[in-house]
mmCIF file of C-alpha atoms in Angstrom:
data_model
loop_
_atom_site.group_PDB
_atom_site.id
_atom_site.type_symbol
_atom_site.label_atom_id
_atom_site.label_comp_id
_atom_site.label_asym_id
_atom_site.label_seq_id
_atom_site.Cartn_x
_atom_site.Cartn_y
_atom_site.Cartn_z
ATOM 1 C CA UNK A 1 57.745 26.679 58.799
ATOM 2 C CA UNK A 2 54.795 26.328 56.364
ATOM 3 C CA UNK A 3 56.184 29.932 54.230
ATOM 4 C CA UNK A 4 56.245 29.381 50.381
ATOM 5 C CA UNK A 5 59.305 30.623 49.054
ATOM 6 C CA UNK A 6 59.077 31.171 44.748
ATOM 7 C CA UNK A 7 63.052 30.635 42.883
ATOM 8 C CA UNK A 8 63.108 31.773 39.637
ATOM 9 C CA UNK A 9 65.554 30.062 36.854
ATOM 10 C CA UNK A 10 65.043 26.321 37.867
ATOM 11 C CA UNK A 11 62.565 25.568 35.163
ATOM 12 C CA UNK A 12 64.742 23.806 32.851
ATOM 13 C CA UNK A 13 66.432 21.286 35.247
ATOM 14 C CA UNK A 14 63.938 20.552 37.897
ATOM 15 C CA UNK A 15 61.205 18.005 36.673
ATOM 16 C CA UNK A 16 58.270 17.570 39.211
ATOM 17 C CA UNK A 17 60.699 18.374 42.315
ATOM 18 C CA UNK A 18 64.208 18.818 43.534
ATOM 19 C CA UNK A 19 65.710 18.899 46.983
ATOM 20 C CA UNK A 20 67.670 22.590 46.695
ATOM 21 C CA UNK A 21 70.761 23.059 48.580
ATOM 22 C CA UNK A 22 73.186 26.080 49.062
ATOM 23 C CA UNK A 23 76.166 26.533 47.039
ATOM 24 C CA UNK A 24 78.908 27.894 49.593
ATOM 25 C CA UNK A 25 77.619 24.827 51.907
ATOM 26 C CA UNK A 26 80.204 23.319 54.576
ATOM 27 C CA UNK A 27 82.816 21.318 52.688
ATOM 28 C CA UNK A 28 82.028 17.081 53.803
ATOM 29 C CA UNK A 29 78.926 18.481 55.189
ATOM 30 C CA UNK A 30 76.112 15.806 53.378
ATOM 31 C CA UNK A 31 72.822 17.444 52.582
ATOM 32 C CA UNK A 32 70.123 16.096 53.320
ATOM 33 C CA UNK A 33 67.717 14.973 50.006
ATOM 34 C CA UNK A 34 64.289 14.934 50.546
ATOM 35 C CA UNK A 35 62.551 11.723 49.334
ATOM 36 C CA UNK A 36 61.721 11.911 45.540
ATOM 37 C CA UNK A 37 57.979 12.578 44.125
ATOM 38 C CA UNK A 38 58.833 9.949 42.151
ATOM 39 C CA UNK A 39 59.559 7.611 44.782
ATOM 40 C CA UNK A 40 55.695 8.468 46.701
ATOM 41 C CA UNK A 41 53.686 9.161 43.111
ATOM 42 C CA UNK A 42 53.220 6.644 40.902
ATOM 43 C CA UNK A 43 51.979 3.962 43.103
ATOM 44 C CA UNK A 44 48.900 2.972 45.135
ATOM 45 C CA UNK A 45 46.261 5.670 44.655
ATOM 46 C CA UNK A 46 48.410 7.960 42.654
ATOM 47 C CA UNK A 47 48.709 5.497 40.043
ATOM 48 C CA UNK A 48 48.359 6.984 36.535
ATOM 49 C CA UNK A 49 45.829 4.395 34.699
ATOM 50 C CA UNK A 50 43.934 6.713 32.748
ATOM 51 C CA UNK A 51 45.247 7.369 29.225
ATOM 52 C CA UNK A 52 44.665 9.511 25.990
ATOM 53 C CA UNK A 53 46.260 10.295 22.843
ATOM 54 C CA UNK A 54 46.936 14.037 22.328
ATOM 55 C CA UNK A 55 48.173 15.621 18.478
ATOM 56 C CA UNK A 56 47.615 19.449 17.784
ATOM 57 C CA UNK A 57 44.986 20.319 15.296
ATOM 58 C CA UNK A 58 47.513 22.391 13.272
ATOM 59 C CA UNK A 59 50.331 19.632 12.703
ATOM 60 C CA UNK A 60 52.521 22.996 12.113
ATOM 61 C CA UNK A 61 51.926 23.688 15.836
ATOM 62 C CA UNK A 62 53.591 20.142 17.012
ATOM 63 C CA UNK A 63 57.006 22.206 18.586
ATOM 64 C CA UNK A 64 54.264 24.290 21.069
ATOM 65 C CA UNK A 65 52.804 20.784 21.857
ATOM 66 C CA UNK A 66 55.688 18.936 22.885
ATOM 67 C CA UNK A 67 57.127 22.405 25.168
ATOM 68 C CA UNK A 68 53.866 22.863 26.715
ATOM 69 C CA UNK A 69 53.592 19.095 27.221
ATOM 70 C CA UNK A 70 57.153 19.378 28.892
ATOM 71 C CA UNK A 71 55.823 22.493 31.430
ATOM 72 C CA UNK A 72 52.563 20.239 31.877
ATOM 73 C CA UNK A 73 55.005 17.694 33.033
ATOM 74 C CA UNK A 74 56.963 19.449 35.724
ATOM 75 C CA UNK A 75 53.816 20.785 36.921
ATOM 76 C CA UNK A 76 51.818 18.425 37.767
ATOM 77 C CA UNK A 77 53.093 15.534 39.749
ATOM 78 C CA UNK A 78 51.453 12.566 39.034
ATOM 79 C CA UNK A 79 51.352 12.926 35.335
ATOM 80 C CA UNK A 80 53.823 10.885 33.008
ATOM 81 C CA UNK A 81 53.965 11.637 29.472
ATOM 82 C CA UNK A 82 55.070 9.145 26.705
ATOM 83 C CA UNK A 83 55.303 8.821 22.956
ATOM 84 C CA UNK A 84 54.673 5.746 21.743
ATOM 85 C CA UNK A 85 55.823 3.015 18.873
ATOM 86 C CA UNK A 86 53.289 4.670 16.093
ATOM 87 C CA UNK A 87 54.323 8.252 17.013
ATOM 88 C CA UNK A 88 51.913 9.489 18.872
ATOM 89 C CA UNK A 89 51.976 11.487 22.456
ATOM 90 C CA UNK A 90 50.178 9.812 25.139
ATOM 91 C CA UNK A 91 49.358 11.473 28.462
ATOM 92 C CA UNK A 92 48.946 9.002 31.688
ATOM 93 C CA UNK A 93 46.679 10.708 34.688
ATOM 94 C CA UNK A 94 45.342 9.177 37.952
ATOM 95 C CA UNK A 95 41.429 9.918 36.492
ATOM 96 C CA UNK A 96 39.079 11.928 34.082
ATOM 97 C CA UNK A 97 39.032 14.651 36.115
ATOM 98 C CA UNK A 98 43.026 14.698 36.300
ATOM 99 C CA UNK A 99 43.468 14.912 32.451
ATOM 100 C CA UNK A 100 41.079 17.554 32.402
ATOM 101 C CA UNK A 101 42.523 19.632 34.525
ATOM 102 C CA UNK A 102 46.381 19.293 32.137
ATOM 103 C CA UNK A 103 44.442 19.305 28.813
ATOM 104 C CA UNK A 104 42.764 22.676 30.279
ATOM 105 C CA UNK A 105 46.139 23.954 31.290
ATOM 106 C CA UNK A 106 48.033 22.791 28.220
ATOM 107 C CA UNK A 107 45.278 24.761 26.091
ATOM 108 C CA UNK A 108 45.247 27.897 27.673
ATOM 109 C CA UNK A 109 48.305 28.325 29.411
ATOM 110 C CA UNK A 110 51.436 26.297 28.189
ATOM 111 C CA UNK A 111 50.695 25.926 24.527
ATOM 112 C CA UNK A 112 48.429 28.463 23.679
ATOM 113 C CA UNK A 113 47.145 26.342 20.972
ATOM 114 C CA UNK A 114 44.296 23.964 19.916
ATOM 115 C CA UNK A 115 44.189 19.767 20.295
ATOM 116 C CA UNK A 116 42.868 17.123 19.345
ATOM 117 C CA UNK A 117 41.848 14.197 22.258
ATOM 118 C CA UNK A 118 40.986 11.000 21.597
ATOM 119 C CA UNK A 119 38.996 9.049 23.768
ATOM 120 C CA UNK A 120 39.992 7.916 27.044
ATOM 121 C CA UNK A 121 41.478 4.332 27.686
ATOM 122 C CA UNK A 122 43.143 2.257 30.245
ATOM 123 C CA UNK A 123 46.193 0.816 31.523
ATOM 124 C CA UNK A 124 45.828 -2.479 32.152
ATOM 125 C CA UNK A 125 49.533 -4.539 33.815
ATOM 126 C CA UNK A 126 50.273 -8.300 33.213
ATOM 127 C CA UNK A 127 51.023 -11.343 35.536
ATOM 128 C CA UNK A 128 50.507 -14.736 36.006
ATOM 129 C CA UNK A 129 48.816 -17.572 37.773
ATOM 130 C CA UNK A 130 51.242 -20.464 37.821
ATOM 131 C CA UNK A 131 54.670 -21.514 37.694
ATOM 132 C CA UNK A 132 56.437 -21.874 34.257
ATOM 133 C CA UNK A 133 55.485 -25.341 33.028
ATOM 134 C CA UNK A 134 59.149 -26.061 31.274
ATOM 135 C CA UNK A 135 62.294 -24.205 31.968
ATOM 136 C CA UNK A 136 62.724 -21.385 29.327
ATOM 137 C CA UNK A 137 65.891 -20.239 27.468
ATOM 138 C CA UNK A 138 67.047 -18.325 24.759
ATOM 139 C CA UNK A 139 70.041 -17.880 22.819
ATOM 140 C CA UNK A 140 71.750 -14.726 21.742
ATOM 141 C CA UNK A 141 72.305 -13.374 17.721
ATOM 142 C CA UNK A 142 75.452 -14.810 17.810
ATOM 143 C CA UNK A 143 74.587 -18.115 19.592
ATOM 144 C CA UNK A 144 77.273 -18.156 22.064
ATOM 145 C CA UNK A 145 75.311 -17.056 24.763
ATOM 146 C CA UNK A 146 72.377 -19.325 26.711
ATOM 147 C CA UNK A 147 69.802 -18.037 29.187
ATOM 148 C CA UNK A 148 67.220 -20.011 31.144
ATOM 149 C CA UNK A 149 64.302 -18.895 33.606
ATOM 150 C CA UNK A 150 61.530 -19.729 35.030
ATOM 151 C CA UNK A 151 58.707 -17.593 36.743
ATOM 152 C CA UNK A 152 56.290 -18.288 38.998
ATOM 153 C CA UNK A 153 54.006 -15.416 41.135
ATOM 154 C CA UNK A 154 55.556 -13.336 44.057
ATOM 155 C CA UNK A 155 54.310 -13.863 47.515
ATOM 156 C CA UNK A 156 50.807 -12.048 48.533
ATOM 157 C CA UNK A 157 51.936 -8.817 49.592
ATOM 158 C CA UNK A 158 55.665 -8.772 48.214
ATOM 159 C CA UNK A 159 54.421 -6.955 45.521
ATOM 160 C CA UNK A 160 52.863 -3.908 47.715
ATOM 161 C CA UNK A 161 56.059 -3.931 49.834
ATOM 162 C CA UNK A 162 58.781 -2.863 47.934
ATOM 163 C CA UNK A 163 56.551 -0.370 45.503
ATOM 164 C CA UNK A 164 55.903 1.157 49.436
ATOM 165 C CA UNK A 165 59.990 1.036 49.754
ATOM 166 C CA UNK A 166 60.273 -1.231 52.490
ATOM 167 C CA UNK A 167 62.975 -2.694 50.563
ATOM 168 C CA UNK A 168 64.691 0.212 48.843
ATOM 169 C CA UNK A 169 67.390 -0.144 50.893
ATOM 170 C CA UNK A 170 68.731 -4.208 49.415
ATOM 171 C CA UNK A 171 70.353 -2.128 46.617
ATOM 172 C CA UNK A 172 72.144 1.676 45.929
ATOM 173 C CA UNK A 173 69.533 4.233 44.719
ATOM 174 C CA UNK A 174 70.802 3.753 40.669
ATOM 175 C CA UNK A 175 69.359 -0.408 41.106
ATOM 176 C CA UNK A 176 73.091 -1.428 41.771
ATOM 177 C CA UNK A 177 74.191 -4.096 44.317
ATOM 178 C CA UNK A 178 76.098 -1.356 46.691
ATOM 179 C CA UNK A 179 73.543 -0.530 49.112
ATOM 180 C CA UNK A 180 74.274 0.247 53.062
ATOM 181 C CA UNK A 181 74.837 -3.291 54.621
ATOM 182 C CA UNK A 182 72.578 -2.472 57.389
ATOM 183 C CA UNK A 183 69.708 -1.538 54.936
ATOM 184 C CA UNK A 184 70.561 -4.928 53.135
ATOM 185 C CA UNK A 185 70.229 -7.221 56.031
ATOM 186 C CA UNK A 186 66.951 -5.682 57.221
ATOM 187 C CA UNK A 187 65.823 -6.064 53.997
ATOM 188 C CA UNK A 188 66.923 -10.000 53.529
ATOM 189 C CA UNK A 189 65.343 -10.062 57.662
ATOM 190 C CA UNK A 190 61.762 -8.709 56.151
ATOM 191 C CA UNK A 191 62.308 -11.297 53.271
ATOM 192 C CA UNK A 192 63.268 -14.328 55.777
ATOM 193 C CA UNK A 193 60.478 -13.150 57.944
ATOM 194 C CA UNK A 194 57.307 -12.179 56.433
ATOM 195 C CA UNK A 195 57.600 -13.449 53.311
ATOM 196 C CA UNK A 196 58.874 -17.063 54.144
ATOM 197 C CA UNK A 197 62.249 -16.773 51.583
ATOM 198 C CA UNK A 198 65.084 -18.938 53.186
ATOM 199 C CA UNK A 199 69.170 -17.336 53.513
ATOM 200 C CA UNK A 200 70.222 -18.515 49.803
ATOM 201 C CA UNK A 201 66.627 -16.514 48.047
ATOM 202 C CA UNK A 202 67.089 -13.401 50.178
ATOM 203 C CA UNK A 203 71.188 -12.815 49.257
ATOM 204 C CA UNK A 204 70.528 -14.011 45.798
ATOM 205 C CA UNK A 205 68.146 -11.396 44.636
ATOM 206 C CA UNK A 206 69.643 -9.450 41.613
ATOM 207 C CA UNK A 207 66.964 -6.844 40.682
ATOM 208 C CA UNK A 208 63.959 -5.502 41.115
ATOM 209 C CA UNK A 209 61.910 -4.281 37.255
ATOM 210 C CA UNK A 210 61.178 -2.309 35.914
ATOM 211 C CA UNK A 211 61.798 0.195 38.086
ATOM 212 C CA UNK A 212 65.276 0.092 39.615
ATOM 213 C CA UNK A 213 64.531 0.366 43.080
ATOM 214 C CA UNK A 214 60.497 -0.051 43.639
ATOM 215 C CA UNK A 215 59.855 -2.377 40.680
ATOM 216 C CA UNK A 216 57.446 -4.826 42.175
ATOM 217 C CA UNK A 217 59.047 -7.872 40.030
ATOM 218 C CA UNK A 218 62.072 -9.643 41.064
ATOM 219 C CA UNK A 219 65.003 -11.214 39.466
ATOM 220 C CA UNK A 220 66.702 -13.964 41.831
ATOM 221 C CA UNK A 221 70.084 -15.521 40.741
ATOM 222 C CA UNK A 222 69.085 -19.214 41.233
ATOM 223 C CA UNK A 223 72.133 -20.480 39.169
ATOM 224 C CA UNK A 224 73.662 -23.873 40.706
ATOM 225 C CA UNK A 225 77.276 -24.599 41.716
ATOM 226 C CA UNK A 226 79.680 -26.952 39.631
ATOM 227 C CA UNK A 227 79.171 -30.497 40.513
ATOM 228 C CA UNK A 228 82.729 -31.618 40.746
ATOM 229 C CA UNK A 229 84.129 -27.963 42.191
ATOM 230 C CA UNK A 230 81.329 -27.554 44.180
ATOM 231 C CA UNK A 231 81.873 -23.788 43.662
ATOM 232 C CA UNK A 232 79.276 -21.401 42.438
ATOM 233 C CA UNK A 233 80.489 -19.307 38.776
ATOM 234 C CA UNK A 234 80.068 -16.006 39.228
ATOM 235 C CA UNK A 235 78.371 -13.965 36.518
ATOM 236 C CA UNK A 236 80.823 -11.275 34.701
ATOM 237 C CA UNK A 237 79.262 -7.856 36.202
ATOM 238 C CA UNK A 238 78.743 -6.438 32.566
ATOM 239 C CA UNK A 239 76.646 -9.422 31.852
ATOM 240 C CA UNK A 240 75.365 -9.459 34.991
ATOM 241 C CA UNK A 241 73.954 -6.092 34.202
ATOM 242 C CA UNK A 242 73.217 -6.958 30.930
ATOM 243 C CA UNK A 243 71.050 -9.693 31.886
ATOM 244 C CA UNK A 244 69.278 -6.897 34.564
ATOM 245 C CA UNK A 245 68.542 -4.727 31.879
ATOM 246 C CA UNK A 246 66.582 -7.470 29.900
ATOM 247 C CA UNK A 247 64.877 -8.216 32.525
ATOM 248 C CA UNK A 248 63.531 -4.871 33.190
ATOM 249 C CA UNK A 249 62.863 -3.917 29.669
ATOM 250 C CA UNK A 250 60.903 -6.979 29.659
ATOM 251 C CA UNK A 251 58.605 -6.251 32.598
ATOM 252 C CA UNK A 252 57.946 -2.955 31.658
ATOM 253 C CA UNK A 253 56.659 -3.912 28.297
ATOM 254 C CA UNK A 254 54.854 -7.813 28.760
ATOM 255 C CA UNK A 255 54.796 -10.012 26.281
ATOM 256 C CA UNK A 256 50.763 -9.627 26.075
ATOM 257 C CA UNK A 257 49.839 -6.411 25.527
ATOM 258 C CA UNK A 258 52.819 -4.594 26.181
ATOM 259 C CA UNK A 259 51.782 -3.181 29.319
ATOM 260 C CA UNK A 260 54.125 -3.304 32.720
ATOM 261 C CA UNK A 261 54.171 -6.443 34.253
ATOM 262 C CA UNK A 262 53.197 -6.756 37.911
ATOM 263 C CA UNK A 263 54.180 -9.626 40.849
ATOM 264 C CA UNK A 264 56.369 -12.011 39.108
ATOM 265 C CA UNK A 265 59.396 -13.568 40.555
ATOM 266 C CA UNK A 266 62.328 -14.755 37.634
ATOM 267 C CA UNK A 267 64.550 -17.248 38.810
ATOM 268 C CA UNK A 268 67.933 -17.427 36.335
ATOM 269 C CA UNK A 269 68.710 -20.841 36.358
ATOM 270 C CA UNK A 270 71.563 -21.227 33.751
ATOM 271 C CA UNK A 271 74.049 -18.525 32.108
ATOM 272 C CA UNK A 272 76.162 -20.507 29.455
ATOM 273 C CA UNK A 273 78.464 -17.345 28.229
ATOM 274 C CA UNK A 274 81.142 -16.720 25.907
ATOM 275 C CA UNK A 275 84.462 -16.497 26.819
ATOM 276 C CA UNK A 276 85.668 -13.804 25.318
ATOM 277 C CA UNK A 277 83.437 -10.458 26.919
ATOM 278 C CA UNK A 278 82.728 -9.004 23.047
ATOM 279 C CA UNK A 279 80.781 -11.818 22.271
ATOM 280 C CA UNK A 280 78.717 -11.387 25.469
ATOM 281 C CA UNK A 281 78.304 -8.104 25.543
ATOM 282 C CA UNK A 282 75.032 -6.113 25.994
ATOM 283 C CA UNK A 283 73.914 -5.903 22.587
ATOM 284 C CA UNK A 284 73.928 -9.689 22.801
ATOM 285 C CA UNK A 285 72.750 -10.427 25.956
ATOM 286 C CA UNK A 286 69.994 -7.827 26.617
ATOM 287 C CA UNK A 287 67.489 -9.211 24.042
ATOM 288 C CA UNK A 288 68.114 -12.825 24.935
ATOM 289 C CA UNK A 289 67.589 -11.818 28.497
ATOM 290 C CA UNK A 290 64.002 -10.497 27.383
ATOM 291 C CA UNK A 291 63.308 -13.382 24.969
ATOM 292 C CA UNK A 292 63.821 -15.523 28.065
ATOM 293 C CA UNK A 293 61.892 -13.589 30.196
ATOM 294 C CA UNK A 294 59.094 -13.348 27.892
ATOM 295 C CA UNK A 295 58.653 -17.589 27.373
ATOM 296 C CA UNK A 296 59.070 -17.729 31.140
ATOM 297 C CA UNK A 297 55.845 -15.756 31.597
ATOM 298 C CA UNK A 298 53.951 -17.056 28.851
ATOM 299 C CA UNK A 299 54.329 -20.640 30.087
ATOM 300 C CA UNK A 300 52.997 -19.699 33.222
ATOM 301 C CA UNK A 301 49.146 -18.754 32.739
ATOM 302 C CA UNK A 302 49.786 -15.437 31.930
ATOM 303 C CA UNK A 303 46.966 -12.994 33.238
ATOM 304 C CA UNK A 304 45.685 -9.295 32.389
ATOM 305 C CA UNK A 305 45.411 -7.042 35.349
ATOM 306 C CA UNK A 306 42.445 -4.591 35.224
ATOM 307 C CA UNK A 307 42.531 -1.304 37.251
ATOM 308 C CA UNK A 308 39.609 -1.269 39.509
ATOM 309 C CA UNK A 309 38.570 2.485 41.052
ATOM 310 C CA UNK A 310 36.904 2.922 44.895
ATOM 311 C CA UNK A 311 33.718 4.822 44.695
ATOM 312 C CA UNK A 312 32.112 6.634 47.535
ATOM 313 C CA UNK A 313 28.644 7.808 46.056
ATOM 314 C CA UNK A 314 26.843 10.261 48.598
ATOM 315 C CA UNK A 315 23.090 10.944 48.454
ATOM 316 C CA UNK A 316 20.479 11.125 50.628
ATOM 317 C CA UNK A 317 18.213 7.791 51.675
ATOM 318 C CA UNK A 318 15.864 8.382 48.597
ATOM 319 C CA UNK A 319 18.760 7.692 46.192
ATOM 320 C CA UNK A 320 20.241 4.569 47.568
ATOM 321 C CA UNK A 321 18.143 2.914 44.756
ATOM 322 C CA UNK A 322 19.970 4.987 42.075
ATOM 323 C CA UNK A 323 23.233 3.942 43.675
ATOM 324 C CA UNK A 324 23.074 0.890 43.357
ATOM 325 C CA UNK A 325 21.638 0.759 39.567
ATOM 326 C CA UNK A 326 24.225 3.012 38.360
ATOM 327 C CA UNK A 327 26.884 0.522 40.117
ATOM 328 C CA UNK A 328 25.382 -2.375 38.541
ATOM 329 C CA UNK A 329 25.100 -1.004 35.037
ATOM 330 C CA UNK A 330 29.143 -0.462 35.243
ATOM 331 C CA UNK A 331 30.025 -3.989 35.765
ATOM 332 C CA UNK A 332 30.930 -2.393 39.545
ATOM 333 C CA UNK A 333 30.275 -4.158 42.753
ATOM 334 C CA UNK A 334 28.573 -2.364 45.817
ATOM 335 C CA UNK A 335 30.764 -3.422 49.210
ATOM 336 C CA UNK A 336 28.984 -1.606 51.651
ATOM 337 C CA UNK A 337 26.484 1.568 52.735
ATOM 338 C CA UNK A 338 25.593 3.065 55.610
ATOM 339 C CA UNK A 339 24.055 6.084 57.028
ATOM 340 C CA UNK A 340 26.087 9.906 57.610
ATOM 341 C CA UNK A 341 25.840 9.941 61.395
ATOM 342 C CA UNK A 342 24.244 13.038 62.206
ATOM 343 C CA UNK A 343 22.658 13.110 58.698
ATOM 344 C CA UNK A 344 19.541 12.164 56.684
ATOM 345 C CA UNK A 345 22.262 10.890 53.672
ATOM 346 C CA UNK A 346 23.626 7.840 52.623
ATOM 347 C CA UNK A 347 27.456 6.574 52.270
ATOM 348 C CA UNK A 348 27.545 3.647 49.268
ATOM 349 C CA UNK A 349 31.289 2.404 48.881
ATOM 350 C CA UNK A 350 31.940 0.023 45.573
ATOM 351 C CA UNK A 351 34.366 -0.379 43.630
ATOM 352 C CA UNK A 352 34.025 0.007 39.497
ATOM 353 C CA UNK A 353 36.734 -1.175 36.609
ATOM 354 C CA UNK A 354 38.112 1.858 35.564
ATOM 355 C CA UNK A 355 37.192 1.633 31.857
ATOM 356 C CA UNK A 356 33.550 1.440 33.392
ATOM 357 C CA UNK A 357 34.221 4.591 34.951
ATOM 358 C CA UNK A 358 33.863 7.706 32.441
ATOM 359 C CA UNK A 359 31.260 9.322 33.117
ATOM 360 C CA UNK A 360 30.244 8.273 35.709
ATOM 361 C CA UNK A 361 30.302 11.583 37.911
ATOM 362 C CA UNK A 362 27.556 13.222 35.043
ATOM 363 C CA UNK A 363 25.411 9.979 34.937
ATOM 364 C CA UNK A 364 25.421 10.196 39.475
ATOM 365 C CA UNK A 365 24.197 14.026 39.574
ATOM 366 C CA UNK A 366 21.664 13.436 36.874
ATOM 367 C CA UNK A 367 20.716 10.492 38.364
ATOM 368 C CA UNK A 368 20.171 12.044 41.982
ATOM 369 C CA UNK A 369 18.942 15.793 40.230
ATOM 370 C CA UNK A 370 22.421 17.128 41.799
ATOM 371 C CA UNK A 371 21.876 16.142 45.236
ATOM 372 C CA UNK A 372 24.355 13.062 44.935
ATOM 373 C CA UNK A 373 28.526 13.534 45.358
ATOM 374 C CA UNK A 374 31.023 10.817 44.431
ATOM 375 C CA UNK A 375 34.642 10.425 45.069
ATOM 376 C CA UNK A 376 37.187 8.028 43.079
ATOM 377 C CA UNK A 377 40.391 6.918 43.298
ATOM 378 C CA UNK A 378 42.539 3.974 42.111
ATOM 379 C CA UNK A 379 42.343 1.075 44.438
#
């Protein structure tokens, strides 16, 4: 235990982390995967909300770029790379510091070659305040195919629980519907229990967006059985997954701002489908499903999410002053201090919008002549 063990070759097929196993292993022997980065980073603290806009200075030089931005990638962990609508190549880190540290790196060691950074922005996510005034629908190109929803905001704490994977186990690991049964009923039990969702909610939940199996929005098949039969249709599994896939390409880009959509519950109330399956096939179905999705949210107070950042500014008792005024100037709020037992310094905890943030470290030490510290993370 605790030896570091370097394997050459796996560059080009491990991103960020792989669980490596032995070829000649025990035939029907399962290995056992350790749980994905991608699975712990990502979320809570290690949330990437800090973003810039990266283009070489030599548009020649764009092949080094996008390699070294690939090595950048697989190195560091909480990074996630993008290039967006206009063409551009965005980087995503958990703080200023963070992107520093890849920009330095992608300079000197992956590329070899000199960029151009834009200014740092933020992340913001979307959500919502109210149920959807009117029920929503939308009809596909071919107008054989009707969708209606509805949204309304998850339960307090719903949202935290299955980005923590407390309910990773209610489907498979690719987002499908064959998960272990045991997993499945603990997960409808924490649903029934904590969250107050009666029998019908908890076995009617279709998906989670946009990510498959931590996505902290839900999908809930809330359609209503025939009134003479008394018997519920089921939904075709292509367009079943059809309508999954609008769902979470709608809650990974909002209808506000485009930016991923955060604690919203979307009840499908009605699915009036073609009979034959080429008129309801994906390419119909997929964009109606986010055209629905999108008039549910809007109809429901939609809201902006703003990432906020903890502070813990430490300075001695003569700079509590400064703390406080650098806080304030930020649009931050101060939410406690205290004294260092055993010291003559000062502990100030606040918390600061994250666009408030840069800069923030420079303006503390000058503030305090280098005798204050601060610490920051995503809260």
């Amino acid at each position: 235990a605790g030896q570091i063990v370097l394997i050459e070759g796996l560059g080009e097929c491990v991103v960020k982390g792989a669980t490596v196993v032995s070829a000649s292993a025990v035939e029907g022997e399962e290995p056992y995967v350790f749980r994905p980065l991608a699975r712990s980073l990502g979320v809570g603290c290690t949330t990437p909300v800090v973003r810039v806009a990266i283009e070489p200075l030599k548009p020649s030089e764009l092949p080094k770029m996008v390699e070294g931005l690939r090595k950048c990638n697989s190195s560091y962990p909480a990074l996630q790379t993008r290039v967006e609508e206009s063409g551009e190549h965005a980087l995503f880190g958990t703080g200023e510091l963070y992107l520093d540290c890849v920009l330095y790196d992608l300079r000197e060691v992956y590329a070899e070659i000199e960029i151009k950074v834009s200014d740092p922005s933020v992340s913001f996510a979307e959500s919502l305040s109210e149920t959807s005034s009117v029920k929503c629908f939308a009809e596909s190109a071919n107008s054989r195919n009707k969708l209606t929803l509805i949204a309304e905001p998850l339960e307090e704490g719903l949202a935290e629980a299955i980005e923590s994977g407390q309910l990773s186990g209610y489907f498979s690991s690719d987002g499908g519907a064959g998960g272990d049964d045991s997993l499945r009923r603990a997960a409808q039990n924490l649903l029934r229990q904590k969250f107050d969702w009666d029998l019908l909610a908890a076995k009617s939940l279709m998906a989670f967006g946009p990510d498959a199996s931590i996505g902290p929005n839900v999908l809930l098949d809330d359609i209503l059985p025939d009134p003479v039969t008394g018997v519920k249709p089921p939904l075709p599994p292509a367009a079943r997954d059809a309508i999954i896939q609008g769902f979470q390409w709608a809650t990974r880009e909002g209808p506000l701002a485009d930016e991923p959509v955060r604690a919203v519950k979307l009840r499908l109330l009605g699915a009036d489908l073609a009979d034959d399956a080429f008129s309801r096939a994906g390419a119909q179905l997929i964009p109606a499903a986010r055209r629905a999705c999108y008039s549910a949210i809007l109809t429901a107070q939609p809201r902006l999410l703003e990432p906020v950042f903890a502070l813990e500014l430490s300075c001695p008792a003569s700079c509590l002053e400064a703390a406080y005024r650098l806080v304030a100037t930020r649009r931050g709020v101060v939410v406690s201090d205290g004294v260092l037992p055993g010291t003559a310094g000062c502990v100030v905890s606040a918390v600061v919008p994250v666009l408030e943030s840069f800069g923030l470290e420079t303006d503390w030490r000058v503030a305090t002549q280098g005798l204050g510290f601060v610490q920051q993370w995503f809260e």
